[in-house]
Structures are given as structure tokens and as C-alpha cells.
Amino acid sequence: MIPAGLENSLEIYFDGTNTRVLLNGKRMDYLELPTQLREPFQSELIADKRALNVIRIDFNITDPDKIEECFVKCRFGALDSRPDLQNDIPMPDSPCCQYVATCKGFNVVCKIPAAINGNITPAEYQVICHVSKGKQDIEIADMMHIEICTVRTYLARIREKLCINNRIEIALWAYNHGI
């Protein structure tokens, strides 16, 4: 995978410590971006009152720059091949952080792809991520500290919600949605 941000594009990513940007091949901290490039992300945050409140109240972040940086990290912070800003329109990434299972901002601050028949839960999302990496049911159960029958229940729910038939289709769905 060649990340976006190399030629005439902008890619936001989290390096484990800082929210960074790759802009036309140049790496910088997100807050160093010129104002006109930050404005579409700021506008999306301002319009999303639920996300703003989760960051302020549940994440206990009060500094405006830190609020903006948290929002951008959560919603756009996956390093992938699709630019995060296209024609001045922010393009959210699928969540990629380790806190998906317990995050109060799941599918509020971050955004997961829509399913046809219902919302995907944090646990189901984790199973999708593991399936997309080729993990077997027993491995998923061990990693998530759950029973194999629970993994299989999640898989059945995922197939129903996505209107698909098997784990290969789950993996293809995940791939097509940048998971």
C-alpha cells in the first residue's frame, strides 16, 4: 500500500504519540497545517455536536486545539491510500485504534462504515478486523478473551447486518472500506 499524501494530497495519521500529516510528501504535525487546510476538518467537528461533546465531556479535553486534534486523530487517523481531504471535503477513515472495544466515542467521534441491516457494535467491528487479517475463530476468541461460540454469534450477526454469506466476503467488505 502506498499512503496518500505523497502527491497533491493530504493524509492524516497517528504515529502512536502525535497526530501527523503527510502533505505532498512532507511530514508535519497536524496543528502545523495551514489554516485553510484545517478549516474543513474544523467545520466538520463544529457541525458534529455529539462528537464535540464526547471529546469535551467523556474524553475530558477542553483545549480547543487538543479537541480538534483528537477529533482528527479519531476520524481521519488511519494511514491508508485514500486522501483524507478531497476537493475540500474531509473523507473519514475506518477506526484503527486499540480502544475500539471500550471507547465512548465509538461510531460517534470515529465513524465506521454503514451496514445495511443495523449498526455494527464495537465487538463485531473487532471481529471484522480480525477476520480481515485472516484470523481463525479460535484465534479471535483468544485475542478478545471470549468463547468460540461468541465469536460465531458475532460472525452470524455481521453476515446478517452486511447481507453477506461468509468470512471471505467479510474480509472483502473490510478491505473495500479501508479496515
Coordinates of C-alpha atoms in Angstrom, one line a residue:
M1 CA 0.0 0.0 0.0
I2 CA 1.3 3.4 -0.9
P3 CA -0.1 6.0 1.5
A4 CA -1.9 9.1 0.3
G5 CA -0.2 12.4 0.9
L6 CA 2.7 11.8 -1.4
E7 CA 1.5 13.8 -4.5
N8 CA -1.1 16.5 -4.4
S9 CA -2.9 15.0 -1.4
L10 CA -3.2 15.1 2.3
E11 CA -3.1 12.1 4.7
I12 CA -3.6 12.3 8.4
Y13 CA -2.2 9.5 10.7
F14 CA -1.4 8.9 14.3
D15 CA 2.1 7.7 14.9
G16 CA 1.4 6.4 18.4
T17 CA 2.2 9.8 20.1
N18 CA 1.3 12.6 17.7
T19 CA -1.3 13.3 15.1
R20 CA 0.7 13.8 11.9
V21 CA 0.1 14.8 8.3
L22 CA 1.7 13.8 5.1
L23 CA 1.1 16.6 2.7
N24 CA 2.6 16.4 -0.8
G25 CA 5.4 14.2 0.5
K26 CA 6.2 16.5 3.5
R27 CA 5.5 15.3 7.1
M28 CA 4.4 17.6 9.8
D29 CA 2.3 17.8 13.0
Y30 CA -1.4 18.3 12.3
L31 CA -1.5 21.6 14.1
E32 CA 1.2 22.9 11.8
L33 CA -1.1 22.7 8.8
P34 CA -2.1 26.0 7.2
T35 CA -5.4 27.3 8.5
Q36 CA -7.2 26.8 5.1
L37 CA -6.4 23.1 5.2
R38 CA -7.6 22.7 8.8
E39 CA -10.8 24.6 8.2
P40 CA -12.8 21.7 6.5
F41 CA -11.9 19.5 9.5
Q42 CA -12.9 22.2 11.9
S43 CA -16.2 22.8 10.2
E44 CA -17.0 19.0 10.3
L45 CA -16.2 19.0 14.1
I46 CA -18.3 22.1 14.8
A47 CA -21.2 20.6 12.9
D48 CA -21.0 17.3 14.8
K49 CA -22.2 18.3 18.2
R50 CA -22.3 14.7 19.5
A51 CA -18.6 14.1 18.7
L52 CA -17.7 17.5 20.2
N53 CA -19.5 16.7 23.4
V54 CA -17.9 13.2 23.7
I55 CA -14.5 14.7 23.3
R56 CA -15.2 17.5 25.8
I57 CA -17.1 15.5 28.4
D58 CA -16.2 11.8 28.0
F59 CA -12.6 12.3 26.9
N60 CA -12.2 15.4 29.3
I61 CA -10.4 17.5 26.7
T62 CA -11.0 21.3 27.0
D63 CA -8.3 22.9 25.0
P64 CA -9.7 23.8 21.5
D65 CA -6.6 22.7 19.6
K66 CA -6.5 19.4 21.5
I67 CA -10.2 18.9 20.9
E68 CA -9.6 19.4 17.1
E69 CA -6.5 17.2 17.2
C70 CA -8.4 14.4 19.0
F71 CA -11.3 14.6 16.5
V72 CA -9.0 14.4 13.5
K73 CA -6.9 11.6 15.0
C74 CA -10.0 9.5 15.7
R75 CA -12.0 10.2 12.5
F76 CA -9.2 10.5 9.9
G77 CA -6.1 9.0 11.6
A78 CA -5.7 5.7 9.7
L79 CA -2.7 5.6 7.4
D80 CA -4.2 4.4 4.1
S81 CA -4.1 5.0 0.4
R82 CA -7.1 7.3 0.2
P83 CA -6.5 11.0 0.8
D84 CA -8.3 12.5 3.9
L85 CA -9.2 15.7 2.1
Q86 CA -10.6 15.6 -1.5
N87 CA -11.9 18.8 -3.1
D88 CA -12.0 20.5 0.4
I89 CA -14.3 17.7 1.6
P90 CA -13.0 15.6 4.6
M91 CA -13.1 11.8 3.9
P92 CA -13.3 9.8 7.2
D93 CA -11.2 6.7 7.7
S94 CA -12.4 3.5 9.4
P95 CA -11.3 3.3 13.0
C96 CA -7.9 1.7 13.7
C97 CA -7.1 2.3 17.3
Q98 CA -6.7 -0.2 20.1
Y99 CA -9.6 1.3 22.1
V100 CA -12.5 0.4 19.8
A101 CA -14.0 -2.1 22.3
T102 CA -14.3 0.3 25.2
C103 CA -14.3 3.8 23.6
K104 CA -17.2 6.0 24.5
G105 CA -16.7 7.7 21.1
F106 CA -17.1 4.6 19.0
N107 CA -19.0 5.5 15.9
V108 CA -19.5 9.0 17.3
V109 CA -16.1 10.5 17.1
C110 CA -14.7 7.9 14.8
K111 CA -17.0 6.6 12.0
I112 CA -17.4 3.1 10.9
P113 CA -18.9 2.1 7.5
A114 CA -22.6 1.7 7.5
A115 CA -24.1 -1.8 7.4
I116 CA -27.3 -2.5 5.5
N117 CA -29.2 -4.2 8.4
G118 CA -28.3 -2.4 11.6
N119 CA -25.3 -0.8 13.3
I120 CA -22.1 -2.8 13.9
T121 CA -21.2 -3.0 17.5
P122 CA -17.6 -2.5 18.8
A123 CA -17.2 -6.2 19.4
E124 CA -18.5 -7.0 15.9
Y125 CA -16.1 -4.4 14.5
Q126 CA -13.2 -6.1 16.3
V127 CA -14.2 -9.4 14.8
I128 CA -14.3 -7.9 11.3
C129 CA -10.8 -6.5 11.9
H130 CA -9.5 -9.9 13.0
V131 CA -11.2 -11.8 10.1
S132 CA -9.8 -9.3 7.6
K133 CA -6.3 -10.3 8.9
G134 CA -7.0 -13.9 8.3
K135 CA -7.5 -14.9 11.9
Q136 CA -9.5 -18.1 12.7
D137 CA -12.3 -18.3 15.2
I138 CA -10.1 -19.8 18.0
E139 CA -7.5 -17.1 17.5
I140 CA -10.2 -14.4 17.6
A141 CA -11.7 -15.9 20.8
D142 CA -8.2 -15.9 22.4
M143 CA -7.4 -12.3 21.4
M144 CA -10.8 -11.0 22.5
H145 CA -10.9 -13.2 25.6
I146 CA -14.3 -14.6 24.7
E147 CA -15.7 -18.1 23.8
I148 CA -15.6 -19.5 20.3
C149 CA -19.4 -19.7 20.3
T150 CA -19.5 -16.0 21.0
V151 CA -17.2 -15.3 18.0
R152 CA -19.5 -17.4 15.8
T153 CA -22.5 -15.5 17.1
Y154 CA -20.8 -12.2 16.2
L155 CA -19.9 -13.6 12.7
A156 CA -23.6 -14.6 12.2
R157 CA -24.7 -11.1 13.2
I158 CA -22.1 -9.5 11.0
R159 CA -23.2 -11.6 8.0
E160 CA -26.8 -10.6 8.6
K161 CA -26.0 -6.9 9.0
L162 CA -23.8 -6.8 5.9
C163 CA -26.1 -9.1 3.9
I164 CA -23.1 -11.4 3.0
N165 CA -22.6 -15.1 3.3
N166 CA -19.1 -15.9 4.6
R167 CA -15.8 -14.7 6.1
I168 CA -14.2 -14.1 2.7
E169 CA -17.0 -11.6 1.9
I170 CA -16.4 -10.1 5.4
A171 CA -12.7 -9.7 4.6
L172 CA -13.6 -8.2 1.1
W173 CA -16.1 -5.8 2.8
A174 CA -13.4 -4.8 5.3
Y175 CA -10.8 -4.3 2.5
N176 CA -13.2 -2.2 0.4
H177 CA -13.9 0.0 3.5
G178 CA -10.2 0.5 4.4
I179 CA -10.4 -1.7 7.5

